[in-house]
Amino acid sequence: MGHRVLVVEDEEDIAFPLVRTLEREGYDVNWVDNGQKALDELVGRSAEVIILDLGLPDMDGLEVCKKARAAGFEGAIMIVTARAGELDRVVGLDYGADDYLAKPFGLAELQARVRALLRRTGAGNGSGADDSEDGLRIDVPARRVYAGETEVPLTGKEFDVLNILAANKDKVVSRGRLMADVWDENWYGSTKTLDVTIGRLRQKLESVGVTERVVAVRGVGFRLEAPAPHA
């Protein structure tokens, strides 16, 4: 059985494609359309990730977040909302959310963030690199990256590229997907922009001793490789 995800969203036209996408990724997904159902669901059938809309018909999503934490929910909570203001973002994180995604959002970005949350909460598949002395650690809500205890100073685009690669560790991510997710589908500039960003990212990671490597797969894209196991 895949990781358990609870989607709390009252708009069917948003919930249905989201649920289908997550199920295709192998997640065990349950969907509810109001806050009380979400809280009841957590009592009988816990989840590892909650994708929580703020604009629910019966109570504010922030209240759902607060009550879930008060009841002992220790999984990841990602807020998705049309409220894109900085104040709402800060308040959401203060209420116990782990990540915040403003509507409209791309499904690929949401999938990447779910994978990142599972890794950060210890529910993901891998364990090695993040536990090593110089392992890569990504704090998604704060948009900060660490090698061990050392922070790696990244630009916004460098962070976004690394976050997607890390969410697909040891898998190839196509150039097209990186361009679409980081620069958006309306980007008309040269794809050399991606190569320059990757080059700077590699240099910064190597300079602080990060053991993972960003590897180019000719004609396809890039892959973040975990370090080889010790013999």
Short mmCIF file of C-alpha atoms in Angstrom, two decimals:
data_model
loop_
_atom_site.label_atom_id
_atom_site.label_comp_id
_atom_site.label_asym_id
_atom_site.label_seq_id
_atom_site.Cartn_x
_atom_site.Cartn_y
_atom_site.Cartn_z
CA MET A 1 0.00 0.00 0.00
CA GLY A 2 1.29 3.46 -0.83
CA HIS A 3 1.71 6.40 1.51
CA ARG A 4 -1.61 7.68 2.86
CA VAL A 5 -2.71 11.14 1.72
CA LEU A 6 -5.83 12.96 2.90
CA VAL A 7 -7.13 15.63 0.51
CA VAL A 8 -9.37 18.24 2.16
CA GLU A 9 -10.92 20.30 -0.64
CA ASP A 10 -14.54 21.32 -1.21
CA GLU A 11 -14.23 22.15 -4.94
CA GLU A 12 -14.71 19.01 -7.01
CA ASP A 13 -13.01 20.41 -10.11
CA ILE A 14 -9.83 20.84 -8.05
CA ALA A 15 -10.14 17.71 -5.92
CA PHE A 16 -10.82 15.15 -8.68
CA PRO A 17 -7.72 15.76 -10.84
CA LEU A 18 -5.62 16.07 -7.70
CA VAL A 19 -6.84 12.73 -6.34
CA ARG A 20 -6.38 11.00 -9.71
CA THR A 21 -2.85 12.36 -10.07
CA LEU A 22 -1.82 11.21 -6.60
CA GLU A 23 -3.38 7.78 -7.10
CA ARG A 24 -1.44 7.35 -10.34
CA GLU A 25 1.70 8.07 -8.31
CA GLY A 26 0.82 5.12 -6.07
CA TYR A 27 -0.55 6.99 -3.06
CA ASP A 28 -3.48 5.71 -1.00
CA VAL A 29 -5.72 8.78 -1.27
CA ASN A 30 -8.87 9.70 0.62
CA TRP A 31 -10.86 12.86 -0.14
CA VAL A 32 -13.23 14.81 2.11
CA ASP A 33 -14.97 18.10 1.38
CA ASN A 34 -15.11 19.84 4.76
CA GLY A 35 -13.08 20.36 7.91
CA GLN A 36 -15.09 18.23 10.32
CA LYS A 37 -14.91 15.23 8.01
CA ALA A 38 -11.15 15.70 7.88
CA LEU A 39 -10.84 15.69 11.67
CA ASP A 40 -13.13 12.65 11.93
CA GLU A 41 -11.08 10.87 9.28
CA LEU A 42 -7.88 11.38 11.25
CA VAL A 43 -9.42 9.67 14.27
CA GLY A 44 -10.27 6.46 12.45
CA ARG A 45 -7.68 6.34 9.67
CA SER A 46 -4.55 8.41 10.00
CA ALA A 47 -2.63 9.92 7.09
CA GLU A 48 1.01 10.73 6.43
CA VAL A 49 0.24 13.90 4.47
CA ILE A 50 -2.77 16.21 4.58
CA ILE A 51 -3.36 18.49 1.60
CA LEU A 52 -5.58 21.14 3.16
CA ASP A 53 -7.58 23.91 1.50
CA LEU A 54 -8.21 26.96 3.68
CA GLY A 55 -11.57 27.98 2.19
CA LEU A 56 -13.74 25.16 3.53
CA PRO A 57 -17.53 25.49 3.92
CA ASP A 58 -17.79 24.63 7.62
CA MET A 59 -14.60 25.99 9.20
CA ASP A 60 -11.41 27.74 8.22
CA GLY A 61 -8.62 25.40 7.16
CA LEU A 62 -6.32 27.04 9.69
CA GLU A 63 -8.65 25.85 12.44
CA VAL A 64 -8.52 22.31 10.99
CA CYS A 65 -4.74 22.52 11.04
CA LYS A 66 -4.68 23.74 14.63
CA LYS A 67 -7.13 21.10 15.86
CA ALA A 68 -5.31 18.28 14.03
CA ARG A 69 -2.04 19.25 15.72
CA ALA A 70 -3.76 19.60 19.11
CA ALA A 71 -5.18 16.09 18.67
CA GLY A 72 -1.68 14.72 18.14
CA PHE A 73 -1.41 14.49 14.34
CA GLU A 74 2.32 14.26 13.57
CA GLY A 75 2.22 13.86 9.80
CA ALA A 76 2.85 16.60 7.24
CA ILE A 77 0.29 19.30 6.48
CA MET A 78 0.43 21.23 3.22
CA ILE A 79 -1.92 24.17 2.86
CA VAL A 80 -3.23 25.00 -0.62
CA THR A 81 -5.17 28.21 -0.98
CA ALA A 82 -6.00 31.22 -3.09
CA ARG A 83 -4.82 33.41 -0.21
CA ALA A 84 -1.34 34.16 -1.46
CA GLY A 85 -0.44 36.96 0.96
CA GLU A 86 2.66 36.77 3.11
CA LEU A 87 0.59 37.21 6.27
CA ASP A 88 -1.56 34.15 5.49
CA ARG A 89 1.57 32.13 4.74
CA VAL A 90 3.15 33.02 8.08
CA VAL A 91 -0.07 32.39 9.98
CA GLY A 92 -0.48 29.01 8.29
CA LEU A 93 2.98 27.89 9.30
CA ASP A 94 2.42 29.18 12.84
CA TYR A 95 -0.71 27.01 13.07
CA GLY A 96 1.35 23.88 12.39
CA ALA A 97 1.48 23.60 8.60
CA ASP A 98 4.69 22.30 7.00
CA ASP A 99 4.31 23.80 3.54
CA TYR A 100 2.16 26.32 1.70
CA LEU A 101 1.16 26.30 -1.98
CA ALA A 102 -0.81 29.12 -3.57
CA LYS A 103 -3.56 28.46 -6.13
CA PRO A 104 -3.38 28.04 -9.04
CA PHE A 105 -0.59 25.49 -8.79
CA GLY A 106 0.92 22.91 -11.13
CA LEU A 107 0.27 19.27 -10.30
CA ALA A 108 3.94 18.45 -10.92
CA GLU A 109 5.01 20.98 -8.30
CA LEU A 110 2.49 19.64 -5.81
CA GLN A 111 3.73 16.07 -6.37
CA ALA A 112 7.31 17.18 -5.81
CA ARG A 113 6.35 18.90 -2.57
CA VAL A 114 4.44 15.87 -1.31
CA ARG A 115 7.49 13.68 -1.93
CA ALA A 116 9.71 16.22 -0.15
CA LEU A 117 7.35 16.31 2.84
CA LEU A 118 7.37 12.52 3.10
CA ARG A 119 11.16 12.53 3.13
CA ARG A 120 11.34 15.27 5.75
CA THR A 121 8.87 13.53 8.06
CA GLY A 122 10.71 10.22 7.76
CA ALA A 123 7.93 8.53 5.77
CA GLY A 124 9.71 8.60 2.41
CA ASN A 125 11.52 5.74 0.76
CA GLY A 126 15.14 6.76 1.16
CA SER A 127 17.16 7.25 4.28
CA GLY A 128 20.83 7.44 3.43
CA ALA A 129 21.95 10.86 2.25
CA ASP A 130 19.99 12.97 4.68
CA ASP A 131 21.51 11.10 7.64
CA SER A 132 25.15 11.45 6.57
CA GLU A 133 27.46 14.08 8.01
CA ASP A 134 27.38 16.17 4.85
CA GLY A 135 23.97 14.99 3.64
CA LEU A 136 21.67 17.38 1.87
CA ARG A 137 18.76 18.74 3.89
CA ILE A 138 16.05 20.90 2.33
CA ASP A 139 13.74 23.02 4.46
CA VAL A 140 10.94 23.62 1.96
CA PRO A 141 8.80 26.14 3.90
CA ALA A 142 11.84 28.26 4.74
CA ARG A 143 13.36 27.69 1.27
CA ARG A 144 16.74 26.94 2.84
CA VAL A 145 19.25 24.20 2.05
CA TYR A 146 21.84 22.70 4.40
CA ALA A 147 24.86 20.44 4.06
CA GLY A 148 25.09 18.99 7.54
CA GLU A 149 24.86 22.13 9.68
CA THR A 150 26.16 24.47 6.95
CA GLU A 151 23.61 26.50 5.01
CA VAL A 152 24.08 26.53 1.24
CA PRO A 153 23.21 29.99 -0.19
CA LEU A 154 21.03 29.41 -3.25
CA THR A 155 19.09 31.72 -5.54
CA GLY A 156 15.34 31.18 -5.95
CA LYS A 157 15.75 29.29 -9.25
CA GLU A 158 18.61 27.18 -7.90
CA PHE A 159 16.47 26.21 -4.93
CA ASP A 160 13.49 25.31 -7.14
CA VAL A 161 15.63 23.14 -9.45
CA LEU A 162 17.26 21.36 -6.50
CA ASN A 163 13.93 20.81 -4.77
CA ILE A 164 12.48 19.07 -7.84
CA LEU A 165 15.61 16.97 -8.35
CA ALA A 166 15.66 15.99 -4.66
CA ALA A 167 11.98 14.99 -4.79
CA ASN A 168 12.94 12.60 -7.62
CA LYS A 169 16.28 11.45 -6.22
CA ASP A 170 18.09 8.91 -8.41
CA LYS A 171 15.52 9.45 -11.18
CA VAL A 172 16.00 11.51 -14.33
CA VAL A 173 13.99 14.73 -14.51
CA SER A 174 13.60 15.99 -18.06
CA ARG A 175 14.84 19.38 -19.17
CA GLY A 176 11.31 20.19 -20.31
CA ARG A 177 9.80 19.50 -16.92
CA LEU A 178 12.43 21.58 -15.12
CA MET A 179 11.89 24.48 -17.50
CA ALA A 180 8.10 24.25 -17.18
CA ASP A 181 8.04 23.90 -13.39
CA VAL A 182 10.75 26.45 -12.55
CA TRP A 183 10.44 29.03 -15.32
CA ASP A 184 6.84 28.11 -16.42
CA GLU A 185 5.55 26.98 -19.79
CA ASN A 186 5.52 30.51 -21.20
CA TRP A 187 9.29 30.91 -20.92
CA TYR A 188 10.67 31.85 -24.32
CA GLY A 189 14.31 32.34 -23.36
CA SER A 190 17.16 29.96 -24.11
CA THR A 191 17.26 26.59 -22.33
CA LYS A 192 20.93 27.44 -21.69
CA THR A 193 19.49 29.30 -18.69
CA LEU A 194 18.86 25.88 -17.14
CA ASP A 195 22.43 24.75 -17.83
CA VAL A 196 23.84 27.88 -16.22
CA THR A 197 21.63 27.38 -13.16
CA ILE A 198 22.66 23.71 -12.89
CA GLY A 199 26.33 24.69 -13.19
CA ARG A 200 26.08 27.20 -10.35
CA LEU A 201 24.10 24.73 -8.25
CA ARG A 202 26.74 22.00 -8.71
CA GLN A 203 29.53 24.40 -7.77
CA LYS A 204 27.77 25.53 -4.60
CA LEU A 205 26.95 21.99 -3.47
CA GLU A 206 30.46 20.73 -4.12
CA SER A 207 32.04 23.69 -2.34
CA VAL A 208 30.46 22.65 0.98
CA GLY A 209 31.09 18.93 0.55
CA VAL A 210 27.59 17.73 -0.32
CA THR A 211 27.86 14.04 -1.18
CA GLU A 212 24.94 13.96 -3.63
CA ARG A 213 25.80 14.82 -7.25
CA VAL A 214 23.76 16.52 -9.97
CA VAL A 215 24.39 14.41 -13.07
CA ALA A 216 23.48 15.33 -16.64
CA VAL A 217 21.84 12.63 -18.76
CA ARG A 218 22.65 13.63 -22.31
CA GLY A 219 19.63 14.54 -24.39
CA VAL A 220 17.19 13.88 -21.53
CA GLY A 221 17.70 15.90 -18.37
CA PHE A 222 19.32 15.73 -14.94
CA ARG A 223 19.43 13.40 -11.96
CA LEU A 224 20.38 13.94 -8.32
CA GLU A 225 22.42 10.88 -7.34
CA ALA A 226 22.84 9.65 -3.80
CA PRO A 227 26.44 8.88 -2.81
CA ALA A 228 27.68 5.38 -3.51
CA PRO A 229 27.49 3.12 -0.41
CA HIS A 230 30.76 2.45 1.36
CA ALA A 231 32.39 -0.84 0.45
#
